[in-house]
CSV table of C-alpha atoms in Angstrom, one decimal:
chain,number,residue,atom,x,y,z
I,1,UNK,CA,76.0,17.6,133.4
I,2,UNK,CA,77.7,15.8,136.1
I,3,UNK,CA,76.2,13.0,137.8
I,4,UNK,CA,75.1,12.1,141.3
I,5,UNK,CA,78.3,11.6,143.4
I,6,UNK,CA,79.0,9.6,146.3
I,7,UNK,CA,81.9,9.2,148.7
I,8,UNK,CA,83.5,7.3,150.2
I,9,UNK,CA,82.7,4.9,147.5
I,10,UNK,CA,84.0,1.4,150.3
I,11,UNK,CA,85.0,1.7,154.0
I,12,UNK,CA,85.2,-0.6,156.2
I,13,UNK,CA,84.7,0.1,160.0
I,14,UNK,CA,83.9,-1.6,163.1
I,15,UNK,CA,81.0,-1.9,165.4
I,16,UNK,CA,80.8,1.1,167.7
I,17,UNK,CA,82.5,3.0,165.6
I,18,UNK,CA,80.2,6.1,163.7
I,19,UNK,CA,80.4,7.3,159.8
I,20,UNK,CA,79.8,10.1,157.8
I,21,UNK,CA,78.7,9.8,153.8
I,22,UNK,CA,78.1,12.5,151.5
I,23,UNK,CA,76.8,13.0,148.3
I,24,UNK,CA,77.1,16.1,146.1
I,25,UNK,CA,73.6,15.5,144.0
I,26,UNK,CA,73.1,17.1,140.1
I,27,UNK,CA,73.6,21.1,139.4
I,28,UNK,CA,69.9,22.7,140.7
I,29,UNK,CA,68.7,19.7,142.2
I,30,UNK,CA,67.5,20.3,145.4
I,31,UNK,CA,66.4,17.1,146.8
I,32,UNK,CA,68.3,14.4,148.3
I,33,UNK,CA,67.0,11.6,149.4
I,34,UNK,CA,68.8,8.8,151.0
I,35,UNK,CA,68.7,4.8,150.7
I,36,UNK,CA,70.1,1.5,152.3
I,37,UNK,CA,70.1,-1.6,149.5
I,38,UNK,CA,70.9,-5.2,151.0
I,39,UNK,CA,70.8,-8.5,149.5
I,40,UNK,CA,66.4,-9.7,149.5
I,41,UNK,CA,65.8,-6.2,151.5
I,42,UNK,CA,65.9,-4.3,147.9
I,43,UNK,CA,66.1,-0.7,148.8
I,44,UNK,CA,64.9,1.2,152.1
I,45,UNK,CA,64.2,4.4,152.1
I,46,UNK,CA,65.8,6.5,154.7
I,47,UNK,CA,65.4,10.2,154.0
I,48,UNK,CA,64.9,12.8,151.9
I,49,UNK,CA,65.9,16.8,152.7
I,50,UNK,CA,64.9,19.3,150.2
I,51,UNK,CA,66.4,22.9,150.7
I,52,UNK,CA,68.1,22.1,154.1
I,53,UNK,CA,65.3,20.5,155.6
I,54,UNK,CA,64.4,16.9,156.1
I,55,UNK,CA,61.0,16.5,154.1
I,56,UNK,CA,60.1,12.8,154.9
I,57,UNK,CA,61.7,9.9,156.9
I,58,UNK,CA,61.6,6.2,157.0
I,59,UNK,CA,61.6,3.6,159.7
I,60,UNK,CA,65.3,3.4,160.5
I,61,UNK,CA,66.3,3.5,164.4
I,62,UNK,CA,68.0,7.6,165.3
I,63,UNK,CA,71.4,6.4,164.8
I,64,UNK,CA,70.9,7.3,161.5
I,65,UNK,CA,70.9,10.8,160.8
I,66,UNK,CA,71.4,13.4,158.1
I,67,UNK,CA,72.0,16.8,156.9
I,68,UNK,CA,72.1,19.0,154.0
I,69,UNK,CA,73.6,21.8,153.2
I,70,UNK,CA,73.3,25.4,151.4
I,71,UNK,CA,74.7,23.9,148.2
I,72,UNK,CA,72.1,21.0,148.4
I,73,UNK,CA,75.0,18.5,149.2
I,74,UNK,CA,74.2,16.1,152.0
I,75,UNK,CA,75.8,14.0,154.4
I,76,UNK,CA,74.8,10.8,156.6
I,77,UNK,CA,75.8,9.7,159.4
I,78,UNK,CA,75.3,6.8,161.3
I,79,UNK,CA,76.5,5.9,164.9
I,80,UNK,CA,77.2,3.3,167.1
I,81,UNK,CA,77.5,1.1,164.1
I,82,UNK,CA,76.2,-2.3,164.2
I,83,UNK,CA,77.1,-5.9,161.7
I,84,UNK,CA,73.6,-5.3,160.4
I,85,UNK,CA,74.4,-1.6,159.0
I,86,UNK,CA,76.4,-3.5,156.4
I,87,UNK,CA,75.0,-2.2,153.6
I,88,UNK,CA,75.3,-0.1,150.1
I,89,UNK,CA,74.1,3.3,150.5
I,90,UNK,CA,72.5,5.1,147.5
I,91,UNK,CA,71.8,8.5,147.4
I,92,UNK,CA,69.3,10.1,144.7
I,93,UNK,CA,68.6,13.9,143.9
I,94,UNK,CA,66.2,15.1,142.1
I,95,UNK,CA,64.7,18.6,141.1
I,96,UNK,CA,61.4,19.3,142.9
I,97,UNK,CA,61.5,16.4,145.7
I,98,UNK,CA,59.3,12.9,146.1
I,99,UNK,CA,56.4,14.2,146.1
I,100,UNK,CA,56.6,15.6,142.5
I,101,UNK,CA,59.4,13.2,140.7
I,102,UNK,CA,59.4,11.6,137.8
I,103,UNK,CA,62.7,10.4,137.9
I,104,UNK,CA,65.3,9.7,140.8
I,105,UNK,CA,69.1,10.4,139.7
I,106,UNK,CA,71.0,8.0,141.4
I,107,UNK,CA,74.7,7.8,142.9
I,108,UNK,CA,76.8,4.8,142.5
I,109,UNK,CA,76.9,4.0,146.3
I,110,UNK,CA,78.9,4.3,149.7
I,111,UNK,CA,79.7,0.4,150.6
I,112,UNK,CA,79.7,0.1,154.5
I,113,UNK,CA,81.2,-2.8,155.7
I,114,UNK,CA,80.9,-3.2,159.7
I,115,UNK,CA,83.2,-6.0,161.1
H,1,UNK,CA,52.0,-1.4,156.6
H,2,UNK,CA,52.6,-0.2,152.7
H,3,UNK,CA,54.7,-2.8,150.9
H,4,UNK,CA,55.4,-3.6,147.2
H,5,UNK,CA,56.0,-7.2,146.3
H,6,UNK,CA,58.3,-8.8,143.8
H,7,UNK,CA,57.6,-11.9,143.2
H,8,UNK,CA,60.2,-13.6,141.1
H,9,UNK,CA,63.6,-12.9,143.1
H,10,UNK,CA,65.6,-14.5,140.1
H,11,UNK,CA,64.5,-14.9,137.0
H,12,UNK,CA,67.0,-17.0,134.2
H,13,UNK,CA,65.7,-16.4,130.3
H,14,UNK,CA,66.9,-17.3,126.8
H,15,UNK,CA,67.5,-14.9,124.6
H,16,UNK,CA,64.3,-13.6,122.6
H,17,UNK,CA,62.3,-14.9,125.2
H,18,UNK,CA,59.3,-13.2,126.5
H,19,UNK,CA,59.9,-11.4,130.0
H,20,UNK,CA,57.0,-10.5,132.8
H,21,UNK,CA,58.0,-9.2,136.1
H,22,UNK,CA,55.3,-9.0,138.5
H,23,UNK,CA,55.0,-6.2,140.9
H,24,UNK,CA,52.2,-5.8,143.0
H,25,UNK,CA,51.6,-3.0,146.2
H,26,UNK,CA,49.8,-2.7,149.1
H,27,UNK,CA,47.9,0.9,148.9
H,28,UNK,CA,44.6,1.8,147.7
H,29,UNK,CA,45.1,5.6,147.7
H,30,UNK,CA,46.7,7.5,144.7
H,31,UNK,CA,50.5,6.0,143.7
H,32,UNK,CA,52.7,6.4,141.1
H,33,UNK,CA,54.5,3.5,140.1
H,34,UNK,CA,58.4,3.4,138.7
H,35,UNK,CA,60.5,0.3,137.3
H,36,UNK,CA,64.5,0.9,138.1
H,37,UNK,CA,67.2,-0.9,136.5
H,38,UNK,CA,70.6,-1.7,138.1
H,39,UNK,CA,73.2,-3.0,135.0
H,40,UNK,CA,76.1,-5.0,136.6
H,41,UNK,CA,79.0,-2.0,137.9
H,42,UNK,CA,76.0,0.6,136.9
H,43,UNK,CA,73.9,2.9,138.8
H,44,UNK,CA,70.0,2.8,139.5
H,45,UNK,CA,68.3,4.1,136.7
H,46,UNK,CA,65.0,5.1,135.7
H,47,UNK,CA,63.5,2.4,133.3
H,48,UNK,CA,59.6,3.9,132.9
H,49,UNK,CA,57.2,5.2,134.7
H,50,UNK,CA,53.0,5.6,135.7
H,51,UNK,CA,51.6,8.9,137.0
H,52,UNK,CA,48.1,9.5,135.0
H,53,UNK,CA,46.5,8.1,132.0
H,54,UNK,CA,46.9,5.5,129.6
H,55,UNK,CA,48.1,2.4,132.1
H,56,UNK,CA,50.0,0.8,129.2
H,57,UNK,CA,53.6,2.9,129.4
H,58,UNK,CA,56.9,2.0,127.1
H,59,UNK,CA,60.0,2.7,128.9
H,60,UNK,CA,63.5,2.5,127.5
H,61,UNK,CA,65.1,-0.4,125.7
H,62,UNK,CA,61.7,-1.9,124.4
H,63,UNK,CA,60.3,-2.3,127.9
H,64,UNK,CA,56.3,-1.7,129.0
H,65,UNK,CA,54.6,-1.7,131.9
H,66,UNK,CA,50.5,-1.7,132.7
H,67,UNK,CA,49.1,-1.1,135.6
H,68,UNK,CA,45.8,-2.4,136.7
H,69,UNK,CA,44.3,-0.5,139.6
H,70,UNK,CA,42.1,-3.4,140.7
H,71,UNK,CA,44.6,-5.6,141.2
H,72,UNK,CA,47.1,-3.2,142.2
H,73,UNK,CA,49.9,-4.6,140.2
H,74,UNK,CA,52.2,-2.9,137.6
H,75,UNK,CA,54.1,-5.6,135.8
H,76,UNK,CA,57.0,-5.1,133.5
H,77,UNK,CA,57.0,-7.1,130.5
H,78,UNK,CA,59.4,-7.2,127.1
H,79,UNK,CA,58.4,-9.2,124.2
H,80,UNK,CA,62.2,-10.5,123.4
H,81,UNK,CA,64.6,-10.4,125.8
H,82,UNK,CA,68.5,-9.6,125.2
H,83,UNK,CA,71.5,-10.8,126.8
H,84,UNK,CA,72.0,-7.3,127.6
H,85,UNK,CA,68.8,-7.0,129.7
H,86,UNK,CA,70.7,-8.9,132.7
H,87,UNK,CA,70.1,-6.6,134.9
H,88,UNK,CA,68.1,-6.2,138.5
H,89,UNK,CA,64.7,-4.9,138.6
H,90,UNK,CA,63.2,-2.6,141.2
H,91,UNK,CA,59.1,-1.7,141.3
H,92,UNK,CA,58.8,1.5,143.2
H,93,UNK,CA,55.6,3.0,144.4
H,94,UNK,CA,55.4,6.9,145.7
H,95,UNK,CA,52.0,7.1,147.6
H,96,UNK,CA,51.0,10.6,148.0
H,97,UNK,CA,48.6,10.1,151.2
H,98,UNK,CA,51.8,8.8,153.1
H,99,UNK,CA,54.1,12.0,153.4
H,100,UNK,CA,55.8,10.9,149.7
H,101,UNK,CA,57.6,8.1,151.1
H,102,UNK,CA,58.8,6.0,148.3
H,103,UNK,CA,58.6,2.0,148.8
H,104,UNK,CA,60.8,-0.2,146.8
H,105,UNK,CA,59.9,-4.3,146.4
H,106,UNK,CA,63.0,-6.0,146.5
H,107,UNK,CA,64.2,-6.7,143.4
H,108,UNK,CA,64.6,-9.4,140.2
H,109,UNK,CA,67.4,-10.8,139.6
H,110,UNK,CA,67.2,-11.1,135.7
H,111,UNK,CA,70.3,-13.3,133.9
H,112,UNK,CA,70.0,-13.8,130.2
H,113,UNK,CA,71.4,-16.7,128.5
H,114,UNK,CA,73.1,-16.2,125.4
């Protein structure tokens, strides 16, 4: 069974500037749920969509938005980027969502550097 | 706010020492509680975790946790560490009052010493 994938896996781009991430999660999973990791910050939680729709949401400002598709993949975007959006973002699926997991499958990562 | 606190940012170890990782979060509803691992050039991965029951659970790799509800901690311990154990350590926490956000502390750094 394939894993959790994520792409672009580095990209660099420069504040102002917006970018798009996606993440193709495991064969009948249908949640997706989205995270920021930086060095003493651990990991934040950002979102989570199950079956197009964006169950839960954390405290991150509306520049950062997602989406997910039919096929349960999902994309984030953030705009107007900013130095502090540096970050590694993870993206997890899992079968039945959050609210029921016992286990998050988790992608290798999408590192964002902003200069 | 919720928050789950980890303690020990870096931790450096002998091998076959004893390892405890505290965890401790800030909710007094119903939680369940998760321990992540991140190998060097690895992905996040499920190490154990506490819905219901006993509160002593054994994870992978010789690892247990227990959680004690009055002091709202779930600490990860291993009798004898490994040098293969270097590693960082996430304590998650899913609180189900709180739209099933998930809260992660902010890791251990754990380095082994052969």
């Amino acid at each position: 069974k394939a894993g959790v994938t994520q792409t672009p896996r580095y990209l660099i781009k420069t504040r102002g500037q917006q970018v798009t991430l996606s993440c193709s999660p495991i064969s009948g999973h249908r949640s997706v749920s989205w995270y920021q990791q930086t060095p003493g910050q651990g990991l934040q939680f950002l979102f989570e969509y199950f079956s197009e729709t964006q169950r839960n949401k954390g405290n991150f400002p509306g520049r950062f938005s997602g989406r997910q598709f039919s096929n349960s993949r999902s994309e984030m975007n953030v705009s107007t980027l900013e130095l502090g959006d540096s970050a590694l973002y993870l993206c997890a699926s899992t079968s039945e969502g959050l609210a029921y997991t016992g286990e998050l499958f988790f992608g290798e990562g999408s590192r964002l550097t902003v200069l | 706010a919720q928050s789950v606190s980890q303690h020990n940012h870096h931790v450096i170890l002998s091998e076959a020492a004893s390892l405890e990782l505290g965890c401790n979060y800030s909710y007094g509803g119903t939680v369940n509680l998760f321990w992540y691992v991140q190998y060097p050039g690895q992905h996040l991965q499920l190490l154990l975790k506490y819905f219901s029951g006993d509160p002593l659970v054994k994870g992978i790799k010789g690892f247990e946790a227990e959680f004690i509800k009055s002091k709202f901690s779930f600490n990860l311990r291993k009798p004898s560490v490994q040098w293969s154990d270097t590693a960082e350590y996430f304590c998650a926490v899913i609180s189900y009052s709180s739209a099933s956000k998930i809260i992660f502390g902010s890791g251990t750094r754990l380095s082994i010493r052969p």
